[in-house]
Amino acid sequence: RFVDAVMIRANDHSDVETFAEHATVPVINGLTDRSHPCQIMADLQTLEEHGLTLEGARLAWVGDGNNVCASLIHAAPKFGYSLAIGTPARFAPDDEDIEIARDLQGRIDLYETAEEAVAGADVVIADTFVSMGAGGAKFLHCLPAHRGEEVDAEVIDGPQSLVFDEAENRMHAQKAILRWCLDK
């Protein structure tokens, strides 16, 4: 009763949905097993801040079809970027998410190797990542990252890495989301 909005990070997506059904204030999904929309807003803000025009850009996701991947899929038709996903078939993202994005004119391409996904990418976004030599692509990671295990130190600490700007922009993106909720 004493708040104007609630942000929830939950293991089970249905917990956020149930809470929102009964809330009298906006409820923001801060992270669930199903999606991580606040992270994606910070990622996209970071890319635009560094001069990338999202419309027509090629983003590559390397990792399993997890909550971050799902949110990238959800955002693709809204922002006009194509998304190349490199993950083994057994770790592929949810078919329904891909179908909905494609129905909304989103371009989602699935590959079973990271090498195929990062070919021609403007940006490489990873969760579990092994350096694939993606040329001049920018690198994002939601952190924390295990140097030498998920990502090579020369990638995460290199000049194409935007991970620390991305981390800072999480605060700014979440402030913008709150503002949007409260202005309604």
Short mmCIF file of N, CA and C in Angstrom, two decimals:
data_model
loop_
_atom_site.label_atom_id
_atom_site.label_comp_id
_atom_site.label_asym_id
_atom_site.label_seq_id
_atom_site.Cartn_x
_atom_site.Cartn_y
_atom_site.Cartn_z
N ARG A 1 0.80 -1.21 0.00
CA ARG A 1 0.00 0.00 0.00
C ARG A 1 0.84 1.27 0.00
N PHE A 2 2.12 1.13 0.26
CA PHE A 2 2.94 2.33 0.39
C PHE A 2 3.90 2.54 -0.77
N VAL A 3 3.64 1.88 -1.89
CA VAL A 3 4.52 2.02 -3.04
C VAL A 3 3.72 2.43 -4.28
N ASP A 4 4.42 3.01 -5.24
CA ASP A 4 3.80 3.41 -6.50
C ASP A 4 4.03 2.41 -7.61
N ALA A 5 4.99 1.50 -7.43
CA ALA A 5 5.30 0.45 -8.40
C ALA A 5 6.11 -0.62 -7.69
N VAL A 6 6.13 -1.80 -8.28
CA VAL A 6 6.90 -2.91 -7.72
C VAL A 6 7.71 -3.55 -8.84
N MET A 7 8.99 -3.79 -8.58
CA MET A 7 9.80 -4.58 -9.50
C MET A 7 10.09 -5.91 -8.82
N ILE A 8 9.85 -6.99 -9.56
CA ILE A 8 10.04 -8.32 -8.99
C ILE A 8 11.03 -9.11 -9.84
N ARG A 9 11.98 -9.73 -9.16
CA ARG A 9 12.85 -10.73 -9.76
C ARG A 9 12.42 -12.05 -9.14
N ALA A 10 11.98 -12.99 -9.98
CA ALA A 10 11.43 -14.24 -9.47
C ALA A 10 11.94 -15.41 -10.28
N ASN A 11 12.03 -16.54 -9.65
CA ASN A 11 12.43 -17.74 -10.38
C ASN A 11 11.33 -18.17 -11.34
N ASP A 12 10.11 -18.11 -10.91
CA ASP A 12 8.99 -18.60 -11.71
C ASP A 12 8.21 -17.43 -12.30
N HIS A 13 8.11 -17.38 -13.62
CA HIS A 13 7.43 -16.29 -14.31
C HIS A 13 5.98 -16.15 -13.83
N SER A 14 5.33 -17.25 -13.53
CA SER A 14 3.94 -17.19 -13.10
C SER A 14 3.78 -16.44 -11.78
N ASP A 15 4.81 -16.40 -10.96
CA ASP A 15 4.74 -15.63 -9.71
C ASP A 15 4.56 -14.14 -10.01
N VAL A 16 5.27 -13.63 -11.01
CA VAL A 16 5.14 -12.22 -11.39
C VAL A 16 3.75 -11.97 -11.97
N GLU A 17 3.28 -12.88 -12.82
CA GLU A 17 1.95 -12.72 -13.40
C GLU A 17 0.86 -12.73 -12.33
N THR A 18 0.97 -13.64 -11.38
CA THR A 18 -0.02 -13.71 -10.29
C THR A 18 0.02 -12.45 -9.44
N PHE A 19 1.22 -12.00 -9.12
CA PHE A 19 1.36 -10.77 -8.33
C PHE A 19 0.72 -9.59 -9.07
N ALA A 20 0.98 -9.49 -10.37
CA ALA A 20 0.46 -8.39 -11.17
C ALA A 20 -1.07 -8.42 -11.25
N GLU A 21 -1.65 -9.61 -11.29
CA GLU A 21 -3.11 -9.74 -11.34
C GLU A 21 -3.77 -9.11 -10.12
N HIS A 22 -3.09 -9.16 -8.99
CA HIS A 22 -3.68 -8.70 -7.73
C HIS A 22 -3.15 -7.34 -7.29
N ALA A 23 -2.20 -6.80 -8.02
CA ALA A 23 -1.59 -5.52 -7.62
C ALA A 23 -2.46 -4.35 -8.06
N THR A 24 -2.35 -3.29 -7.30
CA THR A 24 -3.05 -2.05 -7.65
C THR A 24 -2.08 -1.02 -8.23
N VAL A 25 -0.81 -1.41 -8.35
CA VAL A 25 0.22 -0.54 -8.92
C VAL A 25 0.93 -1.31 -10.04
N PRO A 26 1.66 -0.62 -10.91
CA PRO A 26 2.40 -1.34 -11.96
C PRO A 26 3.40 -2.33 -11.37
N VAL A 27 3.51 -3.48 -12.02
CA VAL A 27 4.47 -4.51 -11.62
C VAL A 27 5.43 -4.71 -12.79
N ILE A 28 6.71 -4.58 -12.50
CA ILE A 28 7.75 -4.68 -13.52
C ILE A 28 8.48 -6.01 -13.35
N ASN A 29 8.63 -6.72 -14.45
CA ASN A 29 9.37 -7.97 -14.45
C ASN A 29 10.86 -7.63 -14.46
N GLY A 30 11.51 -7.77 -13.32
CA GLY A 30 12.94 -7.52 -13.22
C GLY A 30 13.78 -8.70 -13.69
N LEU A 31 13.20 -9.89 -13.71
CA LEU A 31 13.85 -11.10 -14.19
C LEU A 31 13.00 -12.28 -13.76
N THR A 32 12.79 -13.20 -14.69
CA THR A 32 12.17 -14.48 -14.36
C THR A 32 12.87 -15.56 -15.16
N ASP A 33 12.47 -16.79 -14.91
CA ASP A 33 13.00 -17.89 -15.71
C ASP A 33 12.57 -17.78 -17.16
N ARG A 34 11.55 -17.00 -17.45
CA ARG A 34 10.99 -16.86 -18.79
C ARG A 34 11.54 -15.67 -19.58
N SER A 35 11.84 -14.56 -18.88
CA SER A 35 12.28 -13.36 -19.60
C SER A 35 13.08 -12.43 -18.70
N HIS A 36 13.79 -11.51 -19.36
CA HIS A 36 14.62 -10.53 -18.65
C HIS A 36 14.54 -9.19 -19.40
N PRO A 37 13.33 -8.61 -19.46
CA PRO A 37 13.13 -7.43 -20.30
C PRO A 37 13.94 -6.21 -19.87
N CYS A 38 14.14 -6.01 -18.59
CA CYS A 38 14.92 -4.83 -18.15
C CYS A 38 16.36 -4.91 -18.64
N GLN A 39 16.92 -6.10 -18.68
CA GLN A 39 18.28 -6.28 -19.20
C GLN A 39 18.33 -5.88 -20.66
N ILE A 40 17.34 -6.29 -21.43
CA ILE A 40 17.34 -6.00 -22.86
C ILE A 40 17.18 -4.51 -23.11
N MET A 41 16.37 -3.84 -22.32
CA MET A 41 16.24 -2.39 -22.48
C MET A 41 17.59 -1.70 -22.26
N ALA A 42 18.34 -2.15 -21.25
CA ALA A 42 19.67 -1.59 -21.01
C ALA A 42 20.62 -1.93 -22.17
N ASP A 43 20.53 -3.15 -22.68
CA ASP A 43 21.38 -3.56 -23.80
C ASP A 43 21.13 -2.68 -25.02
N LEU A 44 19.87 -2.51 -25.37
CA LEU A 44 19.53 -1.73 -26.56
C LEU A 44 19.89 -0.26 -26.38
N GLN A 45 19.70 0.26 -25.17
CA GLN A 45 20.11 1.63 -24.88
C GLN A 45 21.62 1.78 -25.07
N THR A 46 22.38 0.82 -24.59
CA THR A 46 23.84 0.86 -24.71
C THR A 46 24.26 0.86 -26.17
N LEU A 47 23.63 0.02 -26.97
CA LEU A 47 23.98 -0.05 -28.39
C LEU A 47 23.69 1.26 -29.10
N GLU A 48 22.53 1.84 -28.83
CA GLU A 48 22.21 3.13 -29.44
C GLU A 48 23.16 4.22 -28.95
N GLU A 49 23.50 4.19 -27.69
CA GLU A 49 24.44 5.16 -27.11
C GLU A 49 25.80 5.10 -27.82
N HIS A 50 26.15 3.92 -28.31
CA HIS A 50 27.42 3.73 -29.00
C HIS A 50 27.28 3.81 -30.52
N GLY A 51 26.17 4.39 -30.98
CA GLY A 51 26.04 4.72 -32.39
C GLY A 51 25.40 3.68 -33.28
N LEU A 52 24.92 2.58 -32.74
CA LEU A 52 24.29 1.56 -33.57
C LEU A 52 22.83 1.92 -33.80
N THR A 53 22.41 1.92 -35.04
CA THR A 53 21.00 2.06 -35.36
C THR A 53 20.39 0.68 -35.29
N LEU A 54 19.45 0.49 -34.38
CA LEU A 54 18.87 -0.84 -34.17
C LEU A 54 18.11 -1.32 -35.40
N GLU A 55 17.36 -0.43 -36.01
CA GLU A 55 16.60 -0.79 -37.21
C GLU A 55 17.58 -1.29 -38.28
N GLY A 56 17.44 -2.55 -38.66
CA GLY A 56 18.29 -3.12 -39.70
C GLY A 56 19.61 -3.71 -39.20
N ALA A 57 19.91 -3.57 -37.92
CA ALA A 57 21.15 -4.14 -37.38
C ALA A 57 21.01 -5.66 -37.25
N ARG A 58 22.15 -6.33 -37.22
CA ARG A 58 22.16 -7.79 -37.01
C ARG A 58 22.78 -8.07 -35.65
N LEU A 59 21.96 -8.58 -34.73
CA LEU A 59 22.43 -8.97 -33.41
C LEU A 59 22.57 -10.48 -33.38
N ALA A 60 23.62 -10.95 -32.75
CA ALA A 60 23.82 -12.39 -32.60
C ALA A 60 23.80 -12.75 -31.12
N TRP A 61 23.04 -13.77 -30.81
CA TRP A 61 22.99 -14.30 -29.44
C TRP A 61 23.72 -15.63 -29.44
N VAL A 62 24.65 -15.80 -28.51
CA VAL A 62 25.39 -17.05 -28.36
C VAL A 62 25.18 -17.52 -26.92
N GLY A 63 24.57 -18.67 -26.77
CA GLY A 63 24.25 -19.21 -25.45
C GLY A 63 22.99 -20.03 -25.57
N ASP A 64 22.46 -20.45 -24.44
CA ASP A 64 21.24 -21.25 -24.53
C ASP A 64 20.03 -20.34 -24.72
N GLY A 65 18.89 -20.94 -25.03
CA GLY A 65 17.67 -20.19 -25.27
C GLY A 65 17.00 -19.77 -23.97
N ASN A 66 17.72 -19.03 -23.15
CA ASN A 66 17.26 -18.69 -21.81
C ASN A 66 16.40 -17.43 -21.78
N ASN A 67 16.24 -16.86 -20.60
CA ASN A 67 15.38 -15.69 -20.41
C ASN A 67 15.89 -14.46 -21.16
N VAL A 68 17.19 -14.25 -21.22
CA VAL A 68 17.74 -13.11 -21.95
C VAL A 68 17.49 -13.30 -23.45
N CYS A 69 17.73 -14.48 -23.95
CA CYS A 69 17.46 -14.79 -25.35
C CYS A 69 15.99 -14.55 -25.68
N ALA A 70 15.09 -15.00 -24.81
CA ALA A 70 13.66 -14.81 -25.04
C ALA A 70 13.32 -13.33 -25.15
N SER A 71 13.89 -12.51 -24.29
CA SER A 71 13.59 -11.07 -24.34
C SER A 71 14.17 -10.42 -25.59
N LEU A 72 15.31 -10.89 -26.06
CA LEU A 72 15.85 -10.40 -27.34
C LEU A 72 14.91 -10.76 -28.48
N ILE A 73 14.34 -11.95 -28.43
CA ILE A 73 13.37 -12.37 -29.45
C ILE A 73 12.14 -11.47 -29.39
N HIS A 74 11.63 -11.23 -28.19
CA HIS A 74 10.43 -10.40 -28.03
C HIS A 74 10.65 -8.98 -28.56
N ALA A 75 11.85 -8.45 -28.38
CA ALA A 75 12.14 -7.06 -28.77
C ALA A 75 12.45 -6.91 -30.26
N ALA A 76 12.87 -7.97 -30.92
CA ALA A 76 13.31 -7.87 -32.33
C ALA A 76 12.28 -7.21 -33.24
N PRO A 77 11.03 -7.63 -33.25
CA PRO A 77 10.08 -6.97 -34.16
C PRO A 77 9.77 -5.53 -33.76
N LYS A 78 9.88 -5.22 -32.49
CA LYS A 78 9.58 -3.87 -32.02
C LYS A 78 10.66 -2.86 -32.40
N PHE A 79 11.92 -3.33 -32.44
CA PHE A 79 13.04 -2.43 -32.72
C PHE A 79 13.63 -2.62 -34.12
N GLY A 80 13.21 -3.65 -34.83
CA GLY A 80 13.58 -3.81 -36.23
C GLY A 80 14.95 -4.41 -36.49
N TYR A 81 15.56 -5.03 -35.50
CA TYR A 81 16.84 -5.71 -35.75
C TYR A 81 16.59 -7.17 -36.08
N SER A 82 17.53 -7.78 -36.79
CA SER A 82 17.46 -9.22 -37.00
C SER A 82 18.27 -9.88 -35.90
N LEU A 83 17.85 -11.05 -35.50
CA LEU A 83 18.50 -11.76 -34.40
C LEU A 83 18.93 -13.14 -34.88
N ALA A 84 20.24 -13.37 -34.82
CA ALA A 84 20.80 -14.68 -35.16
C ALA A 84 21.13 -15.38 -33.85
N ILE A 85 20.56 -16.54 -33.64
CA ILE A 85 20.74 -17.28 -32.39
C ILE A 85 21.59 -18.50 -32.67
N GLY A 86 22.71 -18.61 -31.96
CA GLY A 86 23.60 -19.75 -32.09
C GLY A 86 23.56 -20.59 -30.83
N THR A 87 22.89 -21.73 -30.91
CA THR A 87 22.76 -22.61 -29.76
C THR A 87 22.49 -24.03 -30.25
N PRO A 88 23.02 -25.03 -29.57
CA PRO A 88 22.68 -26.41 -29.96
C PRO A 88 21.18 -26.63 -29.87
N ALA A 89 20.66 -27.48 -30.73
CA ALA A 89 19.21 -27.71 -30.83
C ALA A 89 18.58 -28.02 -29.48
N ARG A 90 19.25 -28.77 -28.65
CA ARG A 90 18.63 -29.15 -27.36
C ARG A 90 18.52 -27.98 -26.39
N PHE A 91 19.19 -26.85 -26.71
CA PHE A 91 19.10 -25.66 -25.87
C PHE A 91 18.41 -24.50 -26.58
N ALA A 92 17.70 -24.81 -27.65
CA ALA A 92 17.05 -23.78 -28.48
C ALA A 92 16.00 -23.01 -27.69
N PRO A 93 15.74 -21.78 -28.11
CA PRO A 93 14.69 -20.99 -27.45
C PRO A 93 13.31 -21.56 -27.73
N ASP A 94 12.34 -21.07 -27.01
CA ASP A 94 10.96 -21.51 -27.11
C ASP A 94 10.40 -21.26 -28.51
N ASP A 95 9.85 -22.29 -29.12
CA ASP A 95 9.28 -22.18 -30.47
C ASP A 95 8.17 -21.13 -30.54
N GLU A 96 7.37 -21.04 -29.49
CA GLU A 96 6.26 -20.08 -29.49
C GLU A 96 6.77 -18.64 -29.53
N ASP A 97 7.85 -18.35 -28.80
CA ASP A 97 8.43 -17.01 -28.84
C ASP A 97 8.88 -16.66 -30.26
N ILE A 98 9.54 -17.61 -30.91
CA ILE A 98 10.03 -17.38 -32.27
C ILE A 98 8.87 -17.18 -33.24
N GLU A 99 7.85 -18.01 -33.12
CA GLU A 99 6.68 -17.90 -33.99
C GLU A 99 5.99 -16.55 -33.82
N ILE A 100 5.80 -16.11 -32.59
CA ILE A 100 5.15 -14.81 -32.35
C ILE A 100 5.98 -13.68 -32.95
N ALA A 101 7.29 -13.71 -32.72
CA ALA A 101 8.17 -12.66 -33.26
C ALA A 101 8.11 -12.65 -34.79
N ARG A 102 8.14 -13.81 -35.40
CA ARG A 102 8.08 -13.87 -36.87
C ARG A 102 6.73 -13.40 -37.38
N ASP A 103 5.65 -13.72 -36.67
CA ASP A 103 4.32 -13.23 -37.07
C ASP A 103 4.25 -11.70 -37.02
N LEU A 104 5.06 -11.10 -36.16
CA LEU A 104 5.12 -9.64 -36.03
C LEU A 104 6.20 -9.05 -36.94
N GLN A 105 6.66 -9.83 -37.91
CA GLN A 105 7.65 -9.41 -38.90
C GLN A 105 9.07 -9.32 -38.33
N GLY A 106 9.33 -10.01 -37.23
CA GLY A 106 10.69 -10.07 -36.70
C GLY A 106 11.50 -11.11 -37.45
N ARG A 107 12.76 -10.79 -37.70
CA ARG A 107 13.63 -11.75 -38.38
C ARG A 107 14.46 -12.47 -37.33
N ILE A 108 14.17 -13.73 -37.14
CA ILE A 108 14.87 -14.57 -36.18
C ILE A 108 15.46 -15.74 -36.95
N ASP A 109 16.79 -15.87 -36.91
CA ASP A 109 17.48 -16.96 -37.59
C ASP A 109 18.12 -17.87 -36.56
N LEU A 110 17.91 -19.17 -36.69
CA LEU A 110 18.45 -20.14 -35.75
C LEU A 110 19.61 -20.90 -36.37
N TYR A 111 20.68 -21.02 -35.60
CA TYR A 111 21.87 -21.76 -36.02
C TYR A 111 22.28 -22.67 -34.87
N GLU A 112 22.92 -23.78 -35.22
CA GLU A 112 23.37 -24.69 -34.18
C GLU A 112 24.80 -24.44 -33.75
N THR A 113 25.47 -23.48 -34.39
CA THR A 113 26.83 -23.15 -33.95
C THR A 113 26.96 -21.64 -33.74
N ALA A 114 27.83 -21.29 -32.85
CA ALA A 114 28.10 -19.88 -32.58
C ALA A 114 28.74 -19.22 -33.80
N GLU A 115 29.60 -19.96 -34.49
CA GLU A 115 30.29 -19.40 -35.66
C GLU A 115 29.30 -18.92 -36.72
N GLU A 116 28.27 -19.71 -36.98
CA GLU A 116 27.26 -19.32 -37.97
C GLU A 116 26.48 -18.10 -37.51
N ALA A 117 26.14 -18.07 -36.23
CA ALA A 117 25.32 -16.96 -35.71
C ALA A 117 26.06 -15.63 -35.75
N VAL A 118 27.36 -15.64 -35.44
CA VAL A 118 28.09 -14.37 -35.36
C VAL A 118 28.57 -13.86 -36.71
N ALA A 119 28.48 -14.68 -37.75
CA ALA A 119 28.94 -14.25 -39.08
C ALA A 119 28.14 -13.01 -39.52
N GLY A 120 28.84 -11.93 -39.75
CA GLY A 120 28.22 -10.70 -40.21
C GLY A 120 27.48 -9.91 -39.15
N ALA A 121 27.63 -10.28 -37.89
CA ALA A 121 26.91 -9.60 -36.81
C ALA A 121 27.51 -8.23 -36.51
N ASP A 122 26.63 -7.29 -36.18
CA ASP A 122 27.06 -5.98 -35.68
C ASP A 122 27.34 -6.05 -34.19
N VAL A 123 26.67 -6.98 -33.51
CA VAL A 123 26.76 -7.11 -32.06
C VAL A 123 26.72 -8.59 -31.71
N VAL A 124 27.54 -9.00 -30.75
CA VAL A 124 27.48 -10.35 -30.20
C VAL A 124 27.06 -10.21 -28.74
N ILE A 125 25.97 -10.86 -28.39
CA ILE A 125 25.47 -10.86 -27.02
C ILE A 125 25.56 -12.29 -26.53
N ALA A 126 26.10 -12.45 -25.33
CA ALA A 126 26.35 -13.80 -24.86
C ALA A 126 25.95 -13.96 -23.41
N ASP A 127 25.76 -15.20 -23.07
CA ASP A 127 25.62 -15.59 -21.69
C ASP A 127 26.77 -16.56 -21.43
N THR A 128 26.70 -17.72 -22.05
CA THR A 128 27.85 -18.60 -22.06
C THR A 128 28.49 -18.42 -23.43
N PHE A 129 29.76 -18.07 -23.47
CA PHE A 129 30.37 -17.61 -24.71
C PHE A 129 31.80 -18.08 -24.80
N VAL A 130 32.19 -18.49 -25.97
CA VAL A 130 33.59 -18.77 -26.28
C VAL A 130 33.92 -17.90 -27.48
N SER A 131 35.03 -17.20 -27.44
CA SER A 131 35.36 -16.25 -28.50
C SER A 131 35.30 -16.92 -29.87
N MET A 132 34.58 -16.31 -30.77
CA MET A 132 34.41 -16.87 -32.11
C MET A 132 34.98 -15.97 -33.19
N GLY A 133 35.72 -14.93 -32.81
CA GLY A 133 36.36 -14.08 -33.80
C GLY A 133 35.35 -13.35 -34.68
N ALA A 134 34.41 -12.63 -34.06
CA ALA A 134 33.34 -11.96 -34.82
C ALA A 134 33.77 -10.59 -35.30
N GLY A 135 34.94 -10.47 -35.84
CA GLY A 135 35.39 -9.23 -36.47
C GLY A 135 35.20 -7.99 -35.64
N GLY A 136 34.52 -7.00 -36.19
CA GLY A 136 34.35 -5.71 -35.54
C GLY A 136 33.10 -5.61 -34.70
N ALA A 137 32.46 -6.71 -34.37
CA ALA A 137 31.21 -6.68 -33.61
C ALA A 137 31.41 -6.17 -32.19
N LYS A 138 30.42 -5.46 -31.68
CA LYS A 138 30.40 -5.05 -30.28
C LYS A 138 30.03 -6.27 -29.45
N PHE A 139 30.48 -6.27 -28.19
CA PHE A 139 30.22 -7.41 -27.31
C PHE A 139 29.45 -6.96 -26.09
N LEU A 140 28.34 -7.66 -25.79
CA LEU A 140 27.55 -7.44 -24.59
C LEU A 140 27.44 -8.74 -23.81
N HIS A 141 27.33 -8.62 -22.50
CA HIS A 141 27.12 -9.77 -21.61
C HIS A 141 26.42 -9.24 -20.38
N CYS A 142 25.40 -9.94 -19.90
CA CYS A 142 24.60 -9.41 -18.79
C CYS A 142 25.33 -9.44 -17.45
N LEU A 143 26.48 -10.07 -17.39
CA LEU A 143 27.31 -10.15 -16.19
C LEU A 143 26.57 -10.85 -15.05
N PRO A 144 27.28 -11.48 -14.15
CA PRO A 144 28.73 -11.62 -14.14
C PRO A 144 29.18 -12.63 -15.19
N ALA A 145 30.42 -12.47 -15.64
CA ALA A 145 31.00 -13.37 -16.63
C ALA A 145 32.23 -14.04 -16.05
N HIS A 146 32.46 -15.26 -16.44
CA HIS A 146 33.64 -16.01 -15.98
C HIS A 146 34.71 -15.92 -17.06
N ARG A 147 35.69 -15.02 -16.84
CA ARG A 147 36.77 -14.85 -17.82
C ARG A 147 37.50 -16.17 -18.00
N GLY A 148 37.76 -16.50 -19.25
CA GLY A 148 38.48 -17.73 -19.56
C GLY A 148 37.58 -18.95 -19.60
N GLU A 149 36.35 -18.81 -19.16
CA GLU A 149 35.40 -19.93 -19.19
C GLU A 149 34.24 -19.59 -20.13
N GLU A 150 33.54 -18.48 -19.85
CA GLU A 150 32.45 -18.05 -20.71
C GLU A 150 32.93 -17.11 -21.81
N VAL A 151 33.93 -16.35 -21.52
CA VAL A 151 34.42 -15.36 -22.47
C VAL A 151 35.90 -15.15 -22.26
N ASP A 152 36.64 -15.00 -23.36
CA ASP A 152 38.06 -14.72 -23.27
C ASP A 152 38.27 -13.32 -22.72
N ALA A 153 39.28 -13.15 -21.88
CA ALA A 153 39.57 -11.84 -21.28
C ALA A 153 39.78 -10.77 -22.34
N GLU A 154 40.43 -11.13 -23.45
CA GLU A 154 40.68 -10.11 -24.47
C GLU A 154 39.39 -9.65 -25.17
N VAL A 155 38.31 -10.43 -25.06
CA VAL A 155 37.02 -10.01 -25.61
C VAL A 155 36.30 -9.12 -24.61
N ILE A 156 36.12 -9.59 -23.38
CA ILE A 156 35.35 -8.82 -22.40
C ILE A 156 36.07 -7.55 -21.96
N ASP A 157 37.40 -7.55 -22.00
CA ASP A 157 38.17 -6.37 -21.61
C ASP A 157 38.65 -5.58 -22.81
N GLY A 158 38.30 -6.02 -24.01
CA GLY A 158 38.79 -5.39 -25.23
C GLY A 158 38.02 -4.15 -25.63
N PRO A 159 38.48 -3.49 -26.67
CA PRO A 159 37.88 -2.22 -27.10
C PRO A 159 36.47 -2.35 -27.66
N GLN A 160 36.04 -3.54 -28.04
CA GLN A 160 34.70 -3.73 -28.60
C GLN A 160 33.69 -4.12 -27.53
N SER A 161 34.16 -4.34 -26.30
CA SER A 161 33.28 -4.72 -25.21
C SER A 161 32.57 -3.50 -24.65
N LEU A 162 31.26 -3.62 -24.50
CA LEU A 162 30.45 -2.55 -23.93
C LEU A 162 29.83 -2.97 -22.60
N VAL A 163 30.39 -4.00 -21.96
CA VAL A 163 29.73 -4.60 -20.80
C VAL A 163 29.59 -3.64 -19.62
N PHE A 164 30.52 -2.75 -19.42
CA PHE A 164 30.41 -1.86 -18.26
C PHE A 164 29.45 -0.71 -18.53
N ASP A 165 29.40 -0.23 -19.77
CA ASP A 165 28.37 0.75 -20.13
C ASP A 165 26.99 0.10 -20.03
N GLU A 166 26.92 -1.14 -20.46
CA GLU A 166 25.68 -1.91 -20.39
C GLU A 166 25.21 -2.05 -18.94
N ALA A 167 26.14 -2.38 -18.04
CA ALA A 167 25.79 -2.52 -16.62
C ALA A 167 25.29 -1.20 -16.04
N GLU A 168 25.96 -0.10 -16.38
CA GLU A 168 25.51 1.21 -15.91
C GLU A 168 24.13 1.54 -16.46
N ASN A 169 23.89 1.22 -17.70
CA ASN A 169 22.62 1.56 -18.33
C ASN A 169 21.45 0.76 -17.78
N ARG A 170 21.72 -0.30 -17.05
CA ARG A 170 20.61 -1.02 -16.40
C ARG A 170 19.88 -0.09 -15.45
N MET A 171 20.63 0.73 -14.71
CA MET A 171 19.99 1.68 -13.79
C MET A 171 19.16 2.70 -14.57
N HIS A 172 19.74 3.26 -15.64
CA HIS A 172 19.04 4.28 -16.40
C HIS A 172 17.80 3.70 -17.11
N ALA A 173 17.94 2.51 -17.67
CA ALA A 173 16.81 1.88 -18.35
C ALA A 173 15.68 1.60 -17.36
N GLN A 174 16.03 1.14 -16.17
CA GLN A 174 15.00 0.83 -15.19
C GLN A 174 14.34 2.09 -14.65
N LYS A 175 15.08 3.19 -14.57
CA LYS A 175 14.46 4.47 -14.21
C LYS A 175 13.47 4.88 -15.30
N ALA A 176 13.83 4.69 -16.56
CA ALA A 176 12.93 5.03 -17.66
C ALA A 176 11.67 4.17 -17.64
N ILE A 177 11.83 2.89 -17.34
CA ILE A 177 10.68 2.00 -17.25
C ILE A 177 9.74 2.46 -16.13
N LEU A 178 10.31 2.80 -14.98
CA LEU A 178 9.50 3.31 -13.88
C LEU A 178 8.76 4.59 -14.28
N ARG A 179 9.47 5.48 -14.93
CA ARG A 179 8.84 6.74 -15.38
C ARG A 179 7.68 6.44 -16.31
N TRP A 180 7.89 5.52 -17.26
CA TRP A 180 6.84 5.15 -18.20
C TRP A 180 5.63 4.60 -17.45
N CYS A 181 5.87 3.72 -16.46
CA CYS A 181 4.77 3.13 -15.68
C CYS A 181 4.00 4.19 -14.91
N LEU A 182 4.72 5.12 -14.32
CA LEU A 182 4.08 6.11 -13.46
C LEU A 182 3.40 7.23 -14.23
N ASP A 183 3.78 7.43 -15.49
CA ASP A 183 3.15 8.46 -16.32
C ASP A 183 1.84 8.00 -16.93
N LYS A 184 1.53 6.73 -16.81
CA LYS A 184 0.30 6.18 -17.43
C LYS A 184 -0.91 6.57 -16.63
#
